[in-house]
XYZ file of N, CA and C in Angstrom:
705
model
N 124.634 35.506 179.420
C 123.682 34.559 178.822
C 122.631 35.326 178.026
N 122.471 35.196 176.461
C 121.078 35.753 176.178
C 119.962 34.766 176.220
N 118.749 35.557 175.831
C 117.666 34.670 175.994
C 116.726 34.356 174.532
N 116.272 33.322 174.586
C 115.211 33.341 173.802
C 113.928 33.511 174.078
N 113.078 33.817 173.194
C 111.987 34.033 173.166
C 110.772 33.257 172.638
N 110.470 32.150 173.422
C 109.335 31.294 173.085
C 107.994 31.549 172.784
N 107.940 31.736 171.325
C 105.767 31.771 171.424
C 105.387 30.958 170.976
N 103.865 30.286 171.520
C 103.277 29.251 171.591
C 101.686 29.324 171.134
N 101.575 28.690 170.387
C 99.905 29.198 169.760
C 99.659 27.346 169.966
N 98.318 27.661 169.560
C 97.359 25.929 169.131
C 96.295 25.767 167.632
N 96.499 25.057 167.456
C 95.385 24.489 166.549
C 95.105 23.112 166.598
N 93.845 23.077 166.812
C 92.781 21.310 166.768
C 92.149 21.390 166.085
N 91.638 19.988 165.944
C 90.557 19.777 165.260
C 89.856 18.478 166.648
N 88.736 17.671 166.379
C 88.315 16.942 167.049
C 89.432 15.502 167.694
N 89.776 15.261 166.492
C 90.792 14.299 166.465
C 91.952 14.682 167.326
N 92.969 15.613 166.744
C 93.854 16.297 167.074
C 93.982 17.304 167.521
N 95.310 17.407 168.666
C 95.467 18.691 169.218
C 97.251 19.029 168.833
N 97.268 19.983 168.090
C 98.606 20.636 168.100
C 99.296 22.173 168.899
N 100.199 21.777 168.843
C 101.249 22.851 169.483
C 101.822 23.830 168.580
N 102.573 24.699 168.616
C 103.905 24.713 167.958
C 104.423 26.645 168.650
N 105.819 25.997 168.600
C 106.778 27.224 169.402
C 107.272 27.977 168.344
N 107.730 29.074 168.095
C 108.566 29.628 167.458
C 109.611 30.440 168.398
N 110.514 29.987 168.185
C 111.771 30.127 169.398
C 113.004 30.795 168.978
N 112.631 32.481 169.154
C 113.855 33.856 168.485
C 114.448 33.873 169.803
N 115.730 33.487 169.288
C 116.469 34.670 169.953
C 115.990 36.443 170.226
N 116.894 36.851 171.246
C 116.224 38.229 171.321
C 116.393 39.395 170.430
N 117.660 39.281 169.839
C 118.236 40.101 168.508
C 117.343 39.712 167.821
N 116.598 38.779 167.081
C 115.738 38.640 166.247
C 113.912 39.008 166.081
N 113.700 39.596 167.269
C 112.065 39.057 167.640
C 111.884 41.191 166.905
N 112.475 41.579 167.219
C 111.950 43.184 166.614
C 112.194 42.898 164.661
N 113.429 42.326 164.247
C 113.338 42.014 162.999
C 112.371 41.387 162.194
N 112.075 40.466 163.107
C 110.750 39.218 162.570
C 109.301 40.038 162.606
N 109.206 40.648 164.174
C 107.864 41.761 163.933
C 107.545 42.803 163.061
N 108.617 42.874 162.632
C 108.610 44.253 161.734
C 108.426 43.578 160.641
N 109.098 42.579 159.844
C 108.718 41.851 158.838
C 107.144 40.943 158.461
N 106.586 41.185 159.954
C 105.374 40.462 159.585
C 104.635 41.959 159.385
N 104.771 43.205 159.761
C 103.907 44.214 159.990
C 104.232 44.298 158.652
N 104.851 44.583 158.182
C 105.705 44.892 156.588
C 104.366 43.990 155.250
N 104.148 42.645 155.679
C 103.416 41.628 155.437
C 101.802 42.435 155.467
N 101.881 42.769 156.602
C 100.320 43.433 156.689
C 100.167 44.478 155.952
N 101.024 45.656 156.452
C 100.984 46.948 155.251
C 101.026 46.658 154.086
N 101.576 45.961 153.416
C 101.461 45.443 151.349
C 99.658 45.277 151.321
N 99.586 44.087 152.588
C 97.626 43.772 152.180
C 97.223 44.698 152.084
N 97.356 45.645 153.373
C 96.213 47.098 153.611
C 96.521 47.827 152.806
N 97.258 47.989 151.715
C 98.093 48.831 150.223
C 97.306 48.136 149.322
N 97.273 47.518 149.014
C 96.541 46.303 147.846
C 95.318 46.059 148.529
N 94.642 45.886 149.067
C 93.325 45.374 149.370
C 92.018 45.570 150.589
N 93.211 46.738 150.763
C 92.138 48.096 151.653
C 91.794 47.340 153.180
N 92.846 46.084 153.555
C 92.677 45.742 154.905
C 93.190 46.461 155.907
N 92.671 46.328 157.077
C 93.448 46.906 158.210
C 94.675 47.158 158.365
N 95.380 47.981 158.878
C 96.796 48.002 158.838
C 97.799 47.125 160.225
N 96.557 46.681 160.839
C 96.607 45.887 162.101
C 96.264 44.679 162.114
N 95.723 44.425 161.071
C 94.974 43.330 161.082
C 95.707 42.105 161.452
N 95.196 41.118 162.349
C 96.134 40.095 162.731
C 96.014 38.770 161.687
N 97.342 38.111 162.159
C 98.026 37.662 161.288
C 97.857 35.950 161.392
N 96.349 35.574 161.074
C 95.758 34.793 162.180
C 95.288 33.558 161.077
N 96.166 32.169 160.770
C 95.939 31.694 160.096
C 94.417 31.093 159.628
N 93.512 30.572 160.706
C 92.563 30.214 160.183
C 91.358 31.795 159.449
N 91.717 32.484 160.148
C 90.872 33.926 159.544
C 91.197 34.179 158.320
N 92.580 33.744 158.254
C 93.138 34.485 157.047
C 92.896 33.517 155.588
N 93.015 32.264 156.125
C 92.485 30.871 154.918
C 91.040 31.566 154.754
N 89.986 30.997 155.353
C 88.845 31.354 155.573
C 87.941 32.559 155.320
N 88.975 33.758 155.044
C 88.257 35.056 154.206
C 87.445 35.510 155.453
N 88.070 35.868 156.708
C 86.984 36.465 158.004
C 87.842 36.726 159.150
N 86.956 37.498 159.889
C 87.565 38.593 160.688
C 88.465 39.756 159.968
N 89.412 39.945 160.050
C 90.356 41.094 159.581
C 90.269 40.536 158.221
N 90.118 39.264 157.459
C 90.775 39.183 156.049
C 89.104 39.285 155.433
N 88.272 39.498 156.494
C 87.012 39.328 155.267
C 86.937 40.236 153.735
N 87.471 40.842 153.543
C 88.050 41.693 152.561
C 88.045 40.816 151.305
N 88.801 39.889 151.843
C 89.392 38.939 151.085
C 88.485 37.354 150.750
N 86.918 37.951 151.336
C 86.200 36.216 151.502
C 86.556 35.911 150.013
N 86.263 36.715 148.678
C 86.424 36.087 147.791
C 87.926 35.559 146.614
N 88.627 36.332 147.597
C 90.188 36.017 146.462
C 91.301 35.119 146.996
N 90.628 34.292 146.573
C 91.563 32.993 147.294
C 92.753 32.817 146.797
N 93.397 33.622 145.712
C 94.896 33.950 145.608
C 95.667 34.822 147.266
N 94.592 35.988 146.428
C 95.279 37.262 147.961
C 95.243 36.307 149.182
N 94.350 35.803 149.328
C 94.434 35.536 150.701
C 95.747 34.301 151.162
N 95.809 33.448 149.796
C 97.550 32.544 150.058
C 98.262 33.620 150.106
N 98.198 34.602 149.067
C 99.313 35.460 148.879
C 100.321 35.983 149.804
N 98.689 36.394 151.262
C 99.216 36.459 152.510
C 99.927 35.943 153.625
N 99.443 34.758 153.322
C 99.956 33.449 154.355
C 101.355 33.263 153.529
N 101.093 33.171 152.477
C 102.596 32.848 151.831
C 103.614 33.658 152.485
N 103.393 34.660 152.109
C 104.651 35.809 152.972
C 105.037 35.640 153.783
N 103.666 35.524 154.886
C 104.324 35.723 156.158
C 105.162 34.913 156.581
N 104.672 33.185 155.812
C 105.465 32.339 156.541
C 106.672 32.372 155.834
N 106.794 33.151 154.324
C 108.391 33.342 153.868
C 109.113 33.998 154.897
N 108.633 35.306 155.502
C 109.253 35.967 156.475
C 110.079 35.312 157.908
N 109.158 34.737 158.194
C 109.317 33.566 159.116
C 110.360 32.297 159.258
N 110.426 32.147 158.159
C 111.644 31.304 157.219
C 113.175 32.035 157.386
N 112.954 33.449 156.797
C 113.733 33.757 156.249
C 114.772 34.647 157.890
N 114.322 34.255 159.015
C 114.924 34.755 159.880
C 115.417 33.591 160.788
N 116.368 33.896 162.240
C 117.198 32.948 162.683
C 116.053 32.454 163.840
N 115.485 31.826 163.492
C 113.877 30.835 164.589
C 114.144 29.550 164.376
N 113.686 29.067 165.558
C 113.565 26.972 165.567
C 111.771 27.106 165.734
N 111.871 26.252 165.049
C 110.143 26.071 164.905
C 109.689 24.420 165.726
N 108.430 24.570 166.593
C 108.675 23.313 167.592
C 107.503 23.074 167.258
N 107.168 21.985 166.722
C 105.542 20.977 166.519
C 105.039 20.117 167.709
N 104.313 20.315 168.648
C 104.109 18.956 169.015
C 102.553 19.072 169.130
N 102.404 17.467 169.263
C 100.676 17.109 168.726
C 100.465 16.190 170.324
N 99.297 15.844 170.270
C 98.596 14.795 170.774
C 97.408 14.313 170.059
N 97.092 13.040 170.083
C 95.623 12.150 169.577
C 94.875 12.143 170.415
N 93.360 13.093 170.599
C 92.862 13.306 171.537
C 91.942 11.713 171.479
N 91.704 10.957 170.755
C 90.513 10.094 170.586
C 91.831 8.961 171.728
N 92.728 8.632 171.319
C 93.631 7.785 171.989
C 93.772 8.532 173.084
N 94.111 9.304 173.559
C 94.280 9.975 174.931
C 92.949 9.629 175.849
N 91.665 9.881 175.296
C 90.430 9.538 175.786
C 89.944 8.227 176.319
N 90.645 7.367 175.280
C 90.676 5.883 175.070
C 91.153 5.147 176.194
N 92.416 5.689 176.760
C 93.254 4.980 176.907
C 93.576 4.966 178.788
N 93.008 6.441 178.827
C 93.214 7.199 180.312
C 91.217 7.046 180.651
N 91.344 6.594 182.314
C 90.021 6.870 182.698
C 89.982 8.464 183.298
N 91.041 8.819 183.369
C 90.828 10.179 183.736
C 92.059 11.370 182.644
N 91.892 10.946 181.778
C 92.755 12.069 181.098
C 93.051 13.657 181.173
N 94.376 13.604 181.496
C 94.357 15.365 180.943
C 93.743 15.970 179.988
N 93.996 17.318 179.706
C 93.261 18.079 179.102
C 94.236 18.126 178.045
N 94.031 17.919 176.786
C 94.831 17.837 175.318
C 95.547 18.889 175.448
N 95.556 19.919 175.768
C 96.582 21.245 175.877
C 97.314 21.466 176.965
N 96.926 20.784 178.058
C 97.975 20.359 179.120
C 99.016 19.973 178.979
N 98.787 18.668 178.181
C 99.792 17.620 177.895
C 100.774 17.800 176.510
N 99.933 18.587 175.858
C 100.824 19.527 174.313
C 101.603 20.372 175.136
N 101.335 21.568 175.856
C 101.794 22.259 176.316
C 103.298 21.568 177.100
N 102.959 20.796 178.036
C 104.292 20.217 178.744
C 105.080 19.376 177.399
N 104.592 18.691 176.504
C 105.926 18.670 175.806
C 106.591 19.732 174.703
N 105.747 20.366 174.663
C 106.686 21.858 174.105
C 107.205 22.799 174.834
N 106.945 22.597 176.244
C 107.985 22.976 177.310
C 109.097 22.468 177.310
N 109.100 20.919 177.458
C 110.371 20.248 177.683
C 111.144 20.396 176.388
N 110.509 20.422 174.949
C 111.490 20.842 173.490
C 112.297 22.354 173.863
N 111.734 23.208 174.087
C 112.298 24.447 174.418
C 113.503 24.516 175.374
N 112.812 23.939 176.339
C 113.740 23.641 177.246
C 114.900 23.063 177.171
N 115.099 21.934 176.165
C 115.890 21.525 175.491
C 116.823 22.173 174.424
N 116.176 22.438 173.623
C 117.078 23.637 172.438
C 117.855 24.949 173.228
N 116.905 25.596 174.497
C 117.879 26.242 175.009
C 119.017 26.001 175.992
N 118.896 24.783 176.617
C 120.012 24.293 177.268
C 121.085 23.905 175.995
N 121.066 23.464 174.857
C 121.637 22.747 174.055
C 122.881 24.183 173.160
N 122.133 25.012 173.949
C 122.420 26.641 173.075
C 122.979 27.698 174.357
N 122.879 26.974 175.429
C 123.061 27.696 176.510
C 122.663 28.881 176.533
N 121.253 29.020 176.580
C 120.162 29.904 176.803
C 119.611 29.960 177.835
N 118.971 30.799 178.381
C 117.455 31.089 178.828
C 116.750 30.810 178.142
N 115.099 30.754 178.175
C 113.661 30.768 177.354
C 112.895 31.405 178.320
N 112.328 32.149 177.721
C 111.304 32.585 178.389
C 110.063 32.406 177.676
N 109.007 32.011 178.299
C 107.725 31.282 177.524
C 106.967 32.618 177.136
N 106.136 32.637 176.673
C 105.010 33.587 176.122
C 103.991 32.802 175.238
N 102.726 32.514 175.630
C 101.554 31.837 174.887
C 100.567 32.646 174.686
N 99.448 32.005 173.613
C 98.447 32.850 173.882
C 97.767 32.926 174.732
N 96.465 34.010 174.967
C 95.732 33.576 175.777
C 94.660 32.736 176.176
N 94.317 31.646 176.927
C 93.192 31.135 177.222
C 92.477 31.206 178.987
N 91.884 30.558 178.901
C 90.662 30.555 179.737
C 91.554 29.780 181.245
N 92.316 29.274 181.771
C 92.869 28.799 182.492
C 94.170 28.812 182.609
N 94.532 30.124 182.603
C 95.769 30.753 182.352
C 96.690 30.468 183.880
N 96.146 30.302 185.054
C 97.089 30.037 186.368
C 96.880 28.557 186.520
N 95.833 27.435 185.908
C 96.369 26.371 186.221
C 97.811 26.079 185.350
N 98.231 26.585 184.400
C 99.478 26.506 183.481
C 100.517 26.638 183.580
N 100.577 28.427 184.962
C 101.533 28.603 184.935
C 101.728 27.633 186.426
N 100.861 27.451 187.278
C 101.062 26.130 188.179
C 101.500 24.713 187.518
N 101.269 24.645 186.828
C 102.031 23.318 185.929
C 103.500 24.081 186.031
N 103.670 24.773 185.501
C 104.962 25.151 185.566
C 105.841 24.830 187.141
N 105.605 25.810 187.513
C 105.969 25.821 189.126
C 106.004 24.675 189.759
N 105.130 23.379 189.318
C 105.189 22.139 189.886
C 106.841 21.418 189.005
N 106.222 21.579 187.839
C 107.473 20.635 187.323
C 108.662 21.470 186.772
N 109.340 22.912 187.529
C 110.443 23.219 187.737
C 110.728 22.427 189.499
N 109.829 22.114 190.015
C 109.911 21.758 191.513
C 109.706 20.117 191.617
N 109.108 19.958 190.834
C 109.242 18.425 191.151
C 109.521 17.063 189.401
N 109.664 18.101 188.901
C 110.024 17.789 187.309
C 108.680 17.129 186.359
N 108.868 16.914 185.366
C 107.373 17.005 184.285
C 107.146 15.649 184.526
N 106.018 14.858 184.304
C 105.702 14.000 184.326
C 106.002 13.122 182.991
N 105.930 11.556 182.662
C 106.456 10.729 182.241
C 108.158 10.779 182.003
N 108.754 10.193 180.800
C 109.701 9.117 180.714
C 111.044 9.974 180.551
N 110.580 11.554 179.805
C 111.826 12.290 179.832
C 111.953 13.945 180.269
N 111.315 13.189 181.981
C 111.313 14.020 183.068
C 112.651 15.235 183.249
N 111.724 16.534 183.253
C 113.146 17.665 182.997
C 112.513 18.769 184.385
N 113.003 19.559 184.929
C 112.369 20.146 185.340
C 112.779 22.184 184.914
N 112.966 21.084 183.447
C 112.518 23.088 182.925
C 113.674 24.284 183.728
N 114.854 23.646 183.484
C 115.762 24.366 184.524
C 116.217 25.664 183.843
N 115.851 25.697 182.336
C 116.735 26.886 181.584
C 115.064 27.460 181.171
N 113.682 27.433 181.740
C 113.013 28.074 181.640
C 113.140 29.188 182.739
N 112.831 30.449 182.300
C 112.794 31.393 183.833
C 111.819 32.111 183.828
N 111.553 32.235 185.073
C 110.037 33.283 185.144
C 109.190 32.271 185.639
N 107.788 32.801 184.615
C 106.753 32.296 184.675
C 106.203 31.936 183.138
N 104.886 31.761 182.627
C 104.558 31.725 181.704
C 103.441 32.430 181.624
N 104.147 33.369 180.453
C 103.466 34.869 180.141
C 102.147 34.515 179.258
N 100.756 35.091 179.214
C 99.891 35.299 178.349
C 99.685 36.168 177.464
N 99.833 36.423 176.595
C 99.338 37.748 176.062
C 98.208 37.579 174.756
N 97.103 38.366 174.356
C 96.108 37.935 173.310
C 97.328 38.638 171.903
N 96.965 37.681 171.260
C 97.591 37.127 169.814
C 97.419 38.474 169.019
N 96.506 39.155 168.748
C 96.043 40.175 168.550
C 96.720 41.196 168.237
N 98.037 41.467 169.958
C 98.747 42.446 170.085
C 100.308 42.126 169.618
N 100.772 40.651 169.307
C 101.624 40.176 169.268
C 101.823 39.711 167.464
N 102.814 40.510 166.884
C 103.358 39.397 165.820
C 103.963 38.307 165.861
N 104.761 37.793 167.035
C 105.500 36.776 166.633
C 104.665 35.666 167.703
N 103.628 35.885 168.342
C 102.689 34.881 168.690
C 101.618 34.595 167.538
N 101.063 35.652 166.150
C 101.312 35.478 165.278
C 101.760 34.570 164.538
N 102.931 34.423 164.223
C 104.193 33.199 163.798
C 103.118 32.279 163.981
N 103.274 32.057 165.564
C 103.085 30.826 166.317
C 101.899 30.513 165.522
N 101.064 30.775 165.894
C 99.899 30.651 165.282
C 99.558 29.952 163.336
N 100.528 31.083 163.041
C 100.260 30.410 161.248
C 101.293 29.084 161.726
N 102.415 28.905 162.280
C 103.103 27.587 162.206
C 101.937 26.669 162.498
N 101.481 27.240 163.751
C 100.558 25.451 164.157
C 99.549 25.445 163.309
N 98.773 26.764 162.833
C 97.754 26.277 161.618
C 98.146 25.840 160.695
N 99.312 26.101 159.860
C 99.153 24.844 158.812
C 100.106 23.558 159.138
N 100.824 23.603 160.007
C 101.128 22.249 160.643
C 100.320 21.225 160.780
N 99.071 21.691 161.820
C 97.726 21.101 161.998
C 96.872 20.911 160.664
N 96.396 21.418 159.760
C 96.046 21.526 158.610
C 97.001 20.091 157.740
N 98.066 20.480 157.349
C 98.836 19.102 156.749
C 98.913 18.201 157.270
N 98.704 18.124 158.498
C 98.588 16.530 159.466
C 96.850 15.896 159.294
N 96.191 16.579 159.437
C 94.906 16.192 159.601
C 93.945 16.112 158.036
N 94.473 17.068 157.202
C 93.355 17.698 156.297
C 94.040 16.761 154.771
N 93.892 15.986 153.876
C 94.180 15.869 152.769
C 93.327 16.508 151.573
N 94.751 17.729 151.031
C 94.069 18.242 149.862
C 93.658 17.489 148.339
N 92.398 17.430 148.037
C 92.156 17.107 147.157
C 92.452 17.666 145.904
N 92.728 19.348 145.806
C 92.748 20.190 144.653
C 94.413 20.040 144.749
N 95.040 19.955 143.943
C 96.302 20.087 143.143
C 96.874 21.476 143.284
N 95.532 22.333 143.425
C 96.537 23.961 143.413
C 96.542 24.237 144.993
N 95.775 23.642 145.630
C 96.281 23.640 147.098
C 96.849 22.961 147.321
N 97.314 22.301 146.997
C 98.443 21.261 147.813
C 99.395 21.731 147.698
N 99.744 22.231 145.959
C 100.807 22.953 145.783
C 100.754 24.184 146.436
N 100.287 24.858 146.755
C 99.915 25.842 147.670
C 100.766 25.655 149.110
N 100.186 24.623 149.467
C 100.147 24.242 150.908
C 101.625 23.933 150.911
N 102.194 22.746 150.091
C 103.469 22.358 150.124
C 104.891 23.713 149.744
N 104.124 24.606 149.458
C 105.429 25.963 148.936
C 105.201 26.632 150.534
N 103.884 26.837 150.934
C 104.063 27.372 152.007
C 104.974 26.951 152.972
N 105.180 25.364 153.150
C 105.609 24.655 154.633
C 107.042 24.933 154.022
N 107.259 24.739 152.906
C 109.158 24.868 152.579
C 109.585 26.001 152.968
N 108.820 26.946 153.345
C 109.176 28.585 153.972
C 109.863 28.256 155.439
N 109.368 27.259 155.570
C 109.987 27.056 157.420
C 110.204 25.616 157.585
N 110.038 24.575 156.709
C 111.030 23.672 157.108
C 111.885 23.746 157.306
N 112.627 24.204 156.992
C 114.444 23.724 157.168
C 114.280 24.585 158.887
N 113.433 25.459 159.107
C 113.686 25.898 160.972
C 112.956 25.212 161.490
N 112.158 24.038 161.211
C 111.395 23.305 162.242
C 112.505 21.874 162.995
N 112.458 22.141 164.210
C 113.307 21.491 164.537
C 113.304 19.893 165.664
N 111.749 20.137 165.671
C 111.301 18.883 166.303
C 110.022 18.720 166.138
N 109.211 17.805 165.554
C 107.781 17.164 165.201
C 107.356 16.336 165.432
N 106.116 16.190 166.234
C 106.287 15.210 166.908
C 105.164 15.200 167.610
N 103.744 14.326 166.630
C 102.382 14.042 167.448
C 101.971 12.724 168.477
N 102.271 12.698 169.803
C 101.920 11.716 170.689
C 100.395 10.936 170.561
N 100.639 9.357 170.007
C 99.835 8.473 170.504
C 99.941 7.849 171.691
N 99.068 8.560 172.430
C 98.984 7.172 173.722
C 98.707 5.608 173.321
């Protein structure tokens, strides 16, 4: 049996909370890293950035942290995002979206979960899915946050007593646990990351300028055709 390799990033806004997986096989995850480092070295060649610098969509729109280099060249700085997510495209990955409506979630529940709880378990159960469907393993890997063992206890509950609502799984082709690691050290949590930022971004944000949109819309064709399930929950 080989395995895949699940990474999982987030992006919100007030409204919304998104997910999204990028899900390599294991032959693929050193090809894809190397192609995003490849991505970084051209910047730090051309524009005197870090040679490490992470690969971190809202920093990198935004002209800060590692891309401040770049606060003012709002070409270079698509230039960057463009790539990476060509790179990203251009290798064998399923790309997994899922959302929640935090204002309806709030609305609707007197005691609601936590918007990344409930993102999180259905991009468990997508994974979980694509690799049974592929007769895989998955092994999870997210970034890091602040409540990193109530998560992987979510886990452990619903391999043991299966996920909660209507298309209850209990994560049987997940194994392990669910790994943390900061984004930082990781390219293809990386990935994750530019997927759900401009995922999140085109769901929530309407561009007014014409050269971003077109912008925006060349970027997402880099990885449509690998996105393989989308899918923001209204309660």
């Amino acid at each position: 049996m080989h395995m895949l390799l699940a990474y999982l990033d987030e992006s919100c806004t007030r409204e919304r909370y998104y997910m999204a997986a990028v899900v390599v096989p294991e032959d693929q995850a050193r090809p894809l890293a190397l192609a995003l480092d490849h991505v970084v070295l051209a910047a730090a060649k051309a524009y005197g950035t870090s040679e490490r610098a992470e690969l971190h969509g809202h920093a990198i729109m935004q002209g800060k942290d590692d891309w401040a280099a770049l606060s003012s060249m709002v070409r270079a700085r698509i230039g960057v995002f463009d790539k990476a997510l060509r790179a990203i495209g251009a290798h064998d990955v399923e790309v997994i979206c899922c959302g929640v409506d935090t204002v309806r979630l709030q609305e609707r529940y007197v005691r609601p979960d936590n918007p990344h709880r409930v993102v999180l378990q259905h991009l468990m159960e997508q994974v979980d899915l694509r690799a049974k469907r592929q007769q895989q393993a998955a092994l999870l890997i997210a970034d890091e946050v602040s409540d990193e063992d109530d998560h992987r206890q979510d886990l452990w509950t619903y391999q043991h007593e299966g996920t909660p609502g209507y298309l209850s799984s209990n994560l049987d082709a997940v194994v392990d646990t669910l790994h943390f690691a900061p984004s930082a050290a990781s390219r293809l949590l990386q990935a994750a990351d530019l997927a759900a930022y401009l995922h999140r971004r085109r769901e929530t944000h309407t561009e007014t300028d014409s050269r971003a949109k077109t912008a925006s819309d060349r970027m997402w064709s880099h990885i449509r055709p690998r996105i393989v399930h989308r899918r923001c929950w209204g309660p």
